């Protein structure tokens, strides 16, 4: 028997990329999967920044399945830097990346089955940044903190963990050269790398893990980089 036969999984942003890989992984293990995404398709189509959409989606999930075993808050917020981002766009990023996961969890908690698990998708950007990424980075930092808060509030009802992916190639291209070799593991990540961890965190094998944020980035956040060492050179530095 497949591991999640008879279980129900809810996945936001599950129509493509990492979300789709997670949905396919749960389906392969026998779970009934409910997806919400803004992309038109054979799933619930809606914008999770709207609380009324989340309410309708949650109601549909419960009407069709009656309970929820796994909630994967995956839908990504937009990435807009401080030069271009205004109040409304920043608020929308936080709504998608932090408020929606909070509210959808709240809506579904009364229907969590025993042994339920919540997995939030953060990012390695919750601890490191490039210029002009403020909206995305703030939301990812927020979901990482929300994770451990929920883990304590929902103790005994659900385990709550987050995953922080690094560079994940969702285009299915064959990335080689420096982009791959700079990664300590020698390659860029794949959506399946994240899906495998989501499955594990929802399984009984992870029954003693809650409140954790696990970085899956091929080791990049552990790599110290200094100009002139190991082939690394910073371009014409100005002081």
mmCIF file of C-alpha atoms in Angstrom:
data_model
loop_
_atom_site.group_PDB
_atom_site.id
_atom_site.type_symbol
_atom_site.label_atom_id
_atom_site.label_comp_id
_atom_site.label_asym_id
_atom_site.label_seq_id
_atom_site.Cartn_x
_atom_site.Cartn_y
_atom_site.Cartn_z
ATOM 1 C CA UNK A 1 0.000 0.000 0.000
ATOM 2 C CA UNK A 2 1.206 3.496 -0.799
ATOM 3 C CA UNK A 3 2.193 5.594 2.221
ATOM 4 C CA UNK A 4 -0.586 8.197 2.035
ATOM 5 C CA UNK A 5 -3.550 6.175 0.819
ATOM 6 C CA UNK A 6 -6.700 7.606 2.388
ATOM 7 C CA UNK A 7 -4.958 10.867 3.293
ATOM 8 C CA UNK A 8 -5.844 14.374 2.113
ATOM 9 C CA UNK A 9 -3.243 16.948 1.087
ATOM 10 C CA UNK A 10 -3.875 20.638 0.388
ATOM 11 C CA UNK A 11 -1.293 22.519 -1.679
ATOM 12 C CA UNK A 12 -1.227 26.206 -2.583
ATOM 13 C CA UNK A 13 0.501 27.176 -5.813
ATOM 14 C CA UNK A 14 0.375 23.550 -6.880
ATOM 15 C CA UNK A 15 -0.035 24.007 -10.629
ATOM 16 C CA UNK A 16 3.617 24.360 -11.584
ATOM 17 C CA UNK A 17 7.199 24.305 -10.343
ATOM 18 C CA UNK A 18 7.894 23.105 -6.829
ATOM 19 C CA UNK A 19 4.197 23.033 -5.967
ATOM 20 C CA UNK A 20 3.396 20.761 -8.879
ATOM 21 C CA UNK A 21 6.229 18.412 -7.975
ATOM 22 C CA UNK A 22 4.892 18.204 -4.423
ATOM 23 C CA UNK A 23 1.349 17.564 -5.681
ATOM 24 C CA UNK A 24 2.558 14.793 -7.982
ATOM 25 C CA UNK A 25 4.593 13.225 -5.186
ATOM 26 C CA UNK A 26 1.602 13.097 -2.844
ATOM 27 C CA UNK A 27 -0.628 11.740 -5.597
ATOM 28 C CA UNK A 28 1.944 9.025 -6.330
ATOM 29 C CA UNK A 29 1.777 8.026 -2.663
ATOM 30 C CA UNK A 30 -2.007 7.671 -2.805
ATOM 31 C CA UNK A 31 -3.179 10.958 -1.270
ATOM 32 C CA UNK A 32 -6.188 12.914 -2.466
ATOM 33 C CA UNK A 33 -4.697 16.281 -3.427
ATOM 34 C CA UNK A 34 -6.487 19.633 -3.459
ATOM 35 C CA UNK A 35 -4.645 22.406 -5.303
ATOM 36 C CA UNK A 36 -5.315 26.121 -5.469
ATOM 37 C CA UNK A 37 -3.494 28.259 -8.036
ATOM 38 C CA UNK A 38 -4.079 31.371 -10.117
ATOM 39 C CA UNK A 39 -3.218 29.458 -13.298
ATOM 40 C CA UNK A 40 -6.359 28.164 -15.063
ATOM 41 C CA UNK A 41 -6.667 24.401 -14.891
ATOM 42 C CA UNK A 42 -8.325 21.384 -13.310
ATOM 43 C CA UNK A 43 -8.038 22.667 -9.744
ATOM 44 C CA UNK A 44 -9.437 25.492 -7.631
ATOM 45 C CA UNK A 45 -8.520 28.696 -9.436
ATOM 46 C CA UNK A 46 -8.144 31.709 -7.194
ATOM 47 C CA UNK A 47 -5.929 34.372 -5.669
ATOM 48 C CA UNK A 48 -4.927 33.433 -2.128
ATOM 49 C CA UNK A 49 -4.336 37.087 -1.203
ATOM 50 C CA UNK A 50 -8.153 37.365 -1.027
ATOM 51 C CA UNK A 51 -9.504 35.893 2.251
ATOM 52 C CA UNK A 52 -12.869 35.155 0.637
ATOM 53 C CA UNK A 53 -11.137 32.955 -1.917
ATOM 54 C CA UNK A 54 -9.410 31.038 0.865
ATOM 55 C CA UNK A 55 -12.716 30.595 2.657
ATOM 56 C CA UNK A 56 -14.372 29.165 -0.468
ATOM 57 C CA UNK A 57 -11.405 26.904 -1.141
ATOM 58 C CA UNK A 58 -11.318 25.580 2.425
ATOM 59 C CA UNK A 59 -15.053 24.933 2.314
ATOM 60 C CA UNK A 60 -14.680 22.989 -0.926
ATOM 61 C CA UNK A 61 -11.856 20.878 0.506
ATOM 62 C CA UNK A 62 -13.906 19.923 3.546
ATOM 63 C CA UNK A 63 -17.045 19.297 1.505
ATOM 64 C CA UNK A 64 -15.165 16.893 -0.768
ATOM 65 C CA UNK A 65 -12.760 15.222 1.658
ATOM 66 C CA UNK A 66 -14.108 15.895 5.149
ATOM 67 C CA UNK A 67 -10.672 16.244 6.729
ATOM 68 C CA UNK A 68 -7.112 17.409 6.054
ATOM 69 C CA UNK A 69 -3.945 15.476 6.838
ATOM 70 C CA UNK A 70 -1.326 17.658 5.153
ATOM 71 C CA UNK A 71 -1.242 21.355 4.322
ATOM 72 C CA UNK A 72 1.565 22.619 2.086
ATOM 73 C CA UNK A 73 1.725 26.422 1.928
ATOM 74 C CA UNK A 74 3.805 26.814 -1.218
ATOM 75 C CA UNK A 75 2.426 29.711 -3.322
ATOM 76 C CA UNK A 76 5.269 32.224 -3.857
ATOM 77 C CA UNK A 77 4.992 35.980 -3.298
ATOM 78 C CA UNK A 78 6.175 38.431 -5.977
ATOM 79 C CA UNK A 79 9.770 39.665 -5.842
ATOM 80 C CA UNK A 80 9.952 43.462 -6.126
ATOM 81 C CA UNK A 81 12.821 45.571 -4.838
ATOM 82 C CA UNK A 82 12.713 48.765 -2.826
ATOM 83 C CA UNK A 83 13.300 50.936 -5.906
ATOM 84 C CA UNK A 84 10.092 49.763 -7.599
ATOM 85 C CA UNK A 85 7.920 48.370 -4.831
ATOM 86 C CA UNK A 86 5.164 50.539 -3.419
ATOM 87 C CA UNK A 87 2.888 50.055 -0.396
ATOM 88 C CA UNK A 88 0.224 48.048 -2.196
ATOM 89 C CA UNK A 89 2.623 45.654 -3.896
ATOM 90 C CA UNK A 90 4.556 45.064 -0.690
ATOM 91 C CA UNK A 91 1.330 44.364 1.174
ATOM 92 C CA UNK A 92 0.269 41.940 -1.555
ATOM 93 C CA UNK A 93 3.569 40.064 -1.237
ATOM 94 C CA UNK A 94 3.045 39.712 2.506
ATOM 95 C CA UNK A 95 -0.587 38.681 1.951
ATOM 96 C CA UNK A 96 0.444 35.861 -0.374
ATOM 97 C CA UNK A 97 3.555 34.813 1.500
ATOM 98 C CA UNK A 98 2.544 35.142 5.161
ATOM 99 C CA UNK A 99 -1.092 36.109 5.769
ATOM 100 C CA UNK A 100 -2.607 33.514 3.423
ATOM 101 C CA UNK A 101 -0.658 30.595 4.954
ATOM 102 C CA UNK A 102 -1.726 31.777 8.403
ATOM 103 C CA UNK A 103 -5.369 32.158 7.451
ATOM 104 C CA UNK A 104 -5.642 28.919 5.467
ATOM 105 C CA UNK A 105 -4.092 27.053 8.388
ATOM 106 C CA UNK A 106 -6.612 28.700 10.732
ATOM 107 C CA UNK A 107 -9.512 27.739 8.473
ATOM 108 C CA UNK A 108 -8.424 24.108 8.243
ATOM 109 C CA UNK A 109 -7.254 23.458 11.813
ATOM 110 C CA UNK A 110 -10.715 22.345 12.991
ATOM 111 C CA UNK A 111 -10.619 19.672 10.299
ATOM 112 C CA UNK A 112 -7.064 18.398 10.840
ATOM 113 C CA UNK A 113 -6.907 14.640 11.239
ATOM 114 C CA UNK A 114 -4.784 13.081 13.996
ATOM 115 C CA UNK A 115 -1.121 13.255 12.997
ATOM 116 C CA UNK A 116 -1.647 16.238 10.711
ATOM 117 C CA UNK A 117 1.346 18.083 9.311
ATOM 118 C CA UNK A 118 1.836 21.586 7.917
ATOM 119 C CA UNK A 119 4.790 22.361 5.652
ATOM 120 C CA UNK A 120 5.513 25.981 4.733
ATOM 121 C CA UNK A 121 7.785 26.941 1.853
ATOM 122 C CA UNK A 122 10.272 29.586 2.861
ATOM 123 C CA UNK A 123 13.538 30.236 0.974
ATOM 124 C CA UNK A 124 17.259 30.457 1.591
ATOM 125 C CA UNK A 125 16.556 34.159 1.105
ATOM 126 C CA UNK A 126 15.148 34.098 4.630
ATOM 127 C CA UNK A 127 18.802 34.348 5.705
ATOM 128 C CA UNK A 128 20.646 35.943 2.759
ATOM 129 C CA UNK A 129 19.815 38.460 0.040
ATOM 130 C CA UNK A 130 20.508 39.934 -3.358
ATOM 131 C CA UNK A 131 19.737 43.590 -4.092
ATOM 132 C CA UNK A 132 16.154 44.547 -4.946
ATOM 133 C CA UNK A 133 14.410 41.515 -3.439
ATOM 134 C CA UNK A 134 12.676 43.109 -0.455
ATOM 135 C CA UNK A 135 9.067 41.998 -0.967
ATOM 136 C CA UNK A 136 9.947 38.341 -1.510
ATOM 137 C CA UNK A 137 12.635 38.200 1.168
ATOM 138 C CA UNK A 138 10.428 39.826 3.808
ATOM 139 C CA UNK A 139 7.626 37.368 3.095
ATOM 140 C CA UNK A 140 9.964 34.375 3.242
ATOM 141 C CA UNK A 141 11.440 35.565 6.516
ATOM 142 C CA UNK A 142 7.927 35.995 7.834
ATOM 143 C CA UNK A 143 6.818 32.474 6.927
ATOM 144 C CA UNK A 144 9.913 31.022 8.579
ATOM 145 C CA UNK A 145 9.022 32.790 11.837
ATOM 146 C CA UNK A 146 5.337 31.933 11.491
ATOM 147 C CA UNK A 147 6.346 28.286 11.256
ATOM 148 C CA UNK A 148 7.783 28.008 14.739
ATOM 149 C CA UNK A 149 4.959 30.099 16.205
ATOM 150 C CA UNK A 150 2.357 27.768 14.702
ATOM 151 C CA UNK A 151 4.322 24.711 15.808
ATOM 152 C CA UNK A 152 3.873 25.795 19.415
ATOM 153 C CA UNK A 153 0.263 26.945 19.096
ATOM 154 C CA UNK A 154 -0.756 23.735 17.297
ATOM 155 C CA UNK A 155 1.217 21.363 19.510
ATOM 156 C CA UNK A 156 -0.752 18.151 19.843
ATOM 157 C CA UNK A 157 -2.872 18.960 16.786
ATOM 158 C CA UNK A 158 -0.296 19.252 13.997
ATOM 159 C CA UNK A 159 3.428 19.359 13.439
ATOM 160 C CA UNK A 160 4.552 22.493 11.562
ATOM 161 C CA UNK A 161 7.847 22.788 9.680
ATOM 162 C CA UNK A 162 9.248 24.836 6.833
ATOM 163 C CA UNK A 163 11.566 24.190 3.909
ATOM 164 C CA UNK A 164 13.958 26.827 2.587
ATOM 165 C CA UNK A 165 14.931 25.934 -0.981
ATOM 166 C CA UNK A 166 17.997 27.424 -2.593
ATOM 167 C CA UNK A 167 18.404 27.549 -6.379
ATOM 168 C CA UNK A 168 15.775 25.181 -7.745
ATOM 169 C CA UNK A 169 15.541 24.904 -11.522
ATOM 170 C CA UNK A 170 11.843 24.639 -12.347
ATOM 171 C CA UNK A 171 12.448 24.828 -16.124
ATOM 172 C CA UNK A 172 13.748 21.246 -16.416
ATOM 173 C CA UNK A 173 16.816 22.540 -18.248
ATOM 174 C CA UNK A 174 20.291 21.033 -17.990
ATOM 175 C CA UNK A 175 22.258 23.668 -16.114
ATOM 176 C CA UNK A 176 25.996 23.078 -16.306
ATOM 177 C CA UNK A 177 29.195 25.068 -15.989
ATOM 178 C CA UNK A 178 29.829 27.533 -13.189
ATOM 179 C CA UNK A 179 26.164 27.742 -12.211
ATOM 180 C CA UNK A 180 26.283 24.052 -11.312
ATOM 181 C CA UNK A 181 29.886 23.658 -10.169
ATOM 182 C CA UNK A 182 29.643 26.546 -7.691
ATOM 183 C CA UNK A 183 27.133 24.486 -5.726
ATOM 184 C CA UNK A 184 28.925 22.338 -3.120
ATOM 185 C CA UNK A 185 26.914 19.321 -4.320
ATOM 186 C CA UNK A 186 27.881 20.046 -7.943
ATOM 187 C CA UNK A 187 24.436 20.706 -9.381
ATOM 188 C CA UNK A 188 21.433 23.003 -9.224
ATOM 189 C CA UNK A 189 18.413 21.796 -7.281
ATOM 190 C CA UNK A 190 15.339 20.148 -8.759
ATOM 191 C CA UNK A 191 11.688 20.436 -7.670
ATOM 192 C CA UNK A 192 11.807 16.757 -6.727
ATOM 193 C CA UNK A 193 14.443 17.559 -4.082
ATOM 194 C CA UNK A 194 11.904 19.704 -2.284
ATOM 195 C CA UNK A 195 9.016 17.301 -2.847
ATOM 196 C CA UNK A 196 11.007 14.471 -1.273
ATOM 197 C CA UNK A 197 11.527 16.487 1.893
ATOM 198 C CA UNK A 198 7.876 17.538 2.017
ATOM 199 C CA UNK A 199 6.870 13.864 1.884
ATOM 200 C CA UNK A 200 9.300 13.028 4.667
ATOM 201 C CA UNK A 201 8.126 15.869 6.910
ATOM 202 C CA UNK A 202 4.533 14.693 6.523
ATOM 203 C CA UNK A 203 5.387 11.067 7.203
ATOM 204 C CA UNK A 204 5.442 9.218 10.509
ATOM 205 C CA UNK A 205 9.229 9.026 10.154
ATOM 206 C CA UNK A 206 9.328 12.762 10.979
ATOM 207 C CA UNK A 207 7.050 12.418 13.980
ATOM 208 C CA UNK A 208 9.597 14.003 16.351
ATOM 209 C CA UNK A 209 10.269 17.041 14.125
ATOM 210 C CA UNK A 210 8.313 20.256 14.529
ATOM 211 C CA UNK A 211 9.083 23.966 14.444
ATOM 212 C CA UNK A 212 12.092 23.423 12.186
ATOM 213 C CA UNK A 213 13.220 25.290 9.077
ATOM 214 C CA UNK A 214 15.294 23.014 6.858
ATOM 215 C CA UNK A 215 17.458 24.618 4.179
ATOM 216 C CA UNK A 216 17.759 22.600 0.950
ATOM 217 C CA UNK A 217 20.264 24.535 -1.117
ATOM 218 C CA UNK A 218 23.093 22.194 -2.070
ATOM 219 C CA UNK A 219 25.220 23.772 0.647
ATOM 220 C CA UNK A 220 25.336 27.267 -0.856
ATOM 221 C CA UNK A 221 24.494 29.091 2.370
ATOM 222 C CA UNK A 222 27.481 27.373 4.002
ATOM 223 C CA UNK A 223 29.957 28.395 1.298
ATOM 224 C CA UNK A 224 32.254 31.253 2.368
ATOM 225 C CA UNK A 225 33.308 33.427 -0.574
ATOM 226 C CA UNK A 226 36.273 35.803 -0.520
ATOM 227 C CA UNK A 227 37.706 37.741 -3.440
ATOM 228 C CA UNK A 228 40.758 36.056 -4.894
ATOM 229 C CA UNK A 229 40.278 32.683 -3.200
ATOM 230 C CA UNK A 230 39.439 29.383 -4.884
ATOM 231 C CA UNK A 231 38.842 31.047 -8.251
ATOM 232 C CA UNK A 232 36.326 33.593 -6.926
ATOM 233 C CA UNK A 233 36.806 37.149 -8.077
ATOM 234 C CA UNK A 234 34.649 40.155 -7.347
ATOM 235 C CA UNK A 235 34.418 42.538 -10.347
ATOM 236 C CA UNK A 236 36.020 45.975 -10.317
ATOM 237 C CA UNK A 237 35.443 46.819 -6.694
ATOM 238 C CA UNK A 238 34.899 50.478 -5.875
ATOM 239 C CA UNK A 239 35.398 52.054 -2.507
#
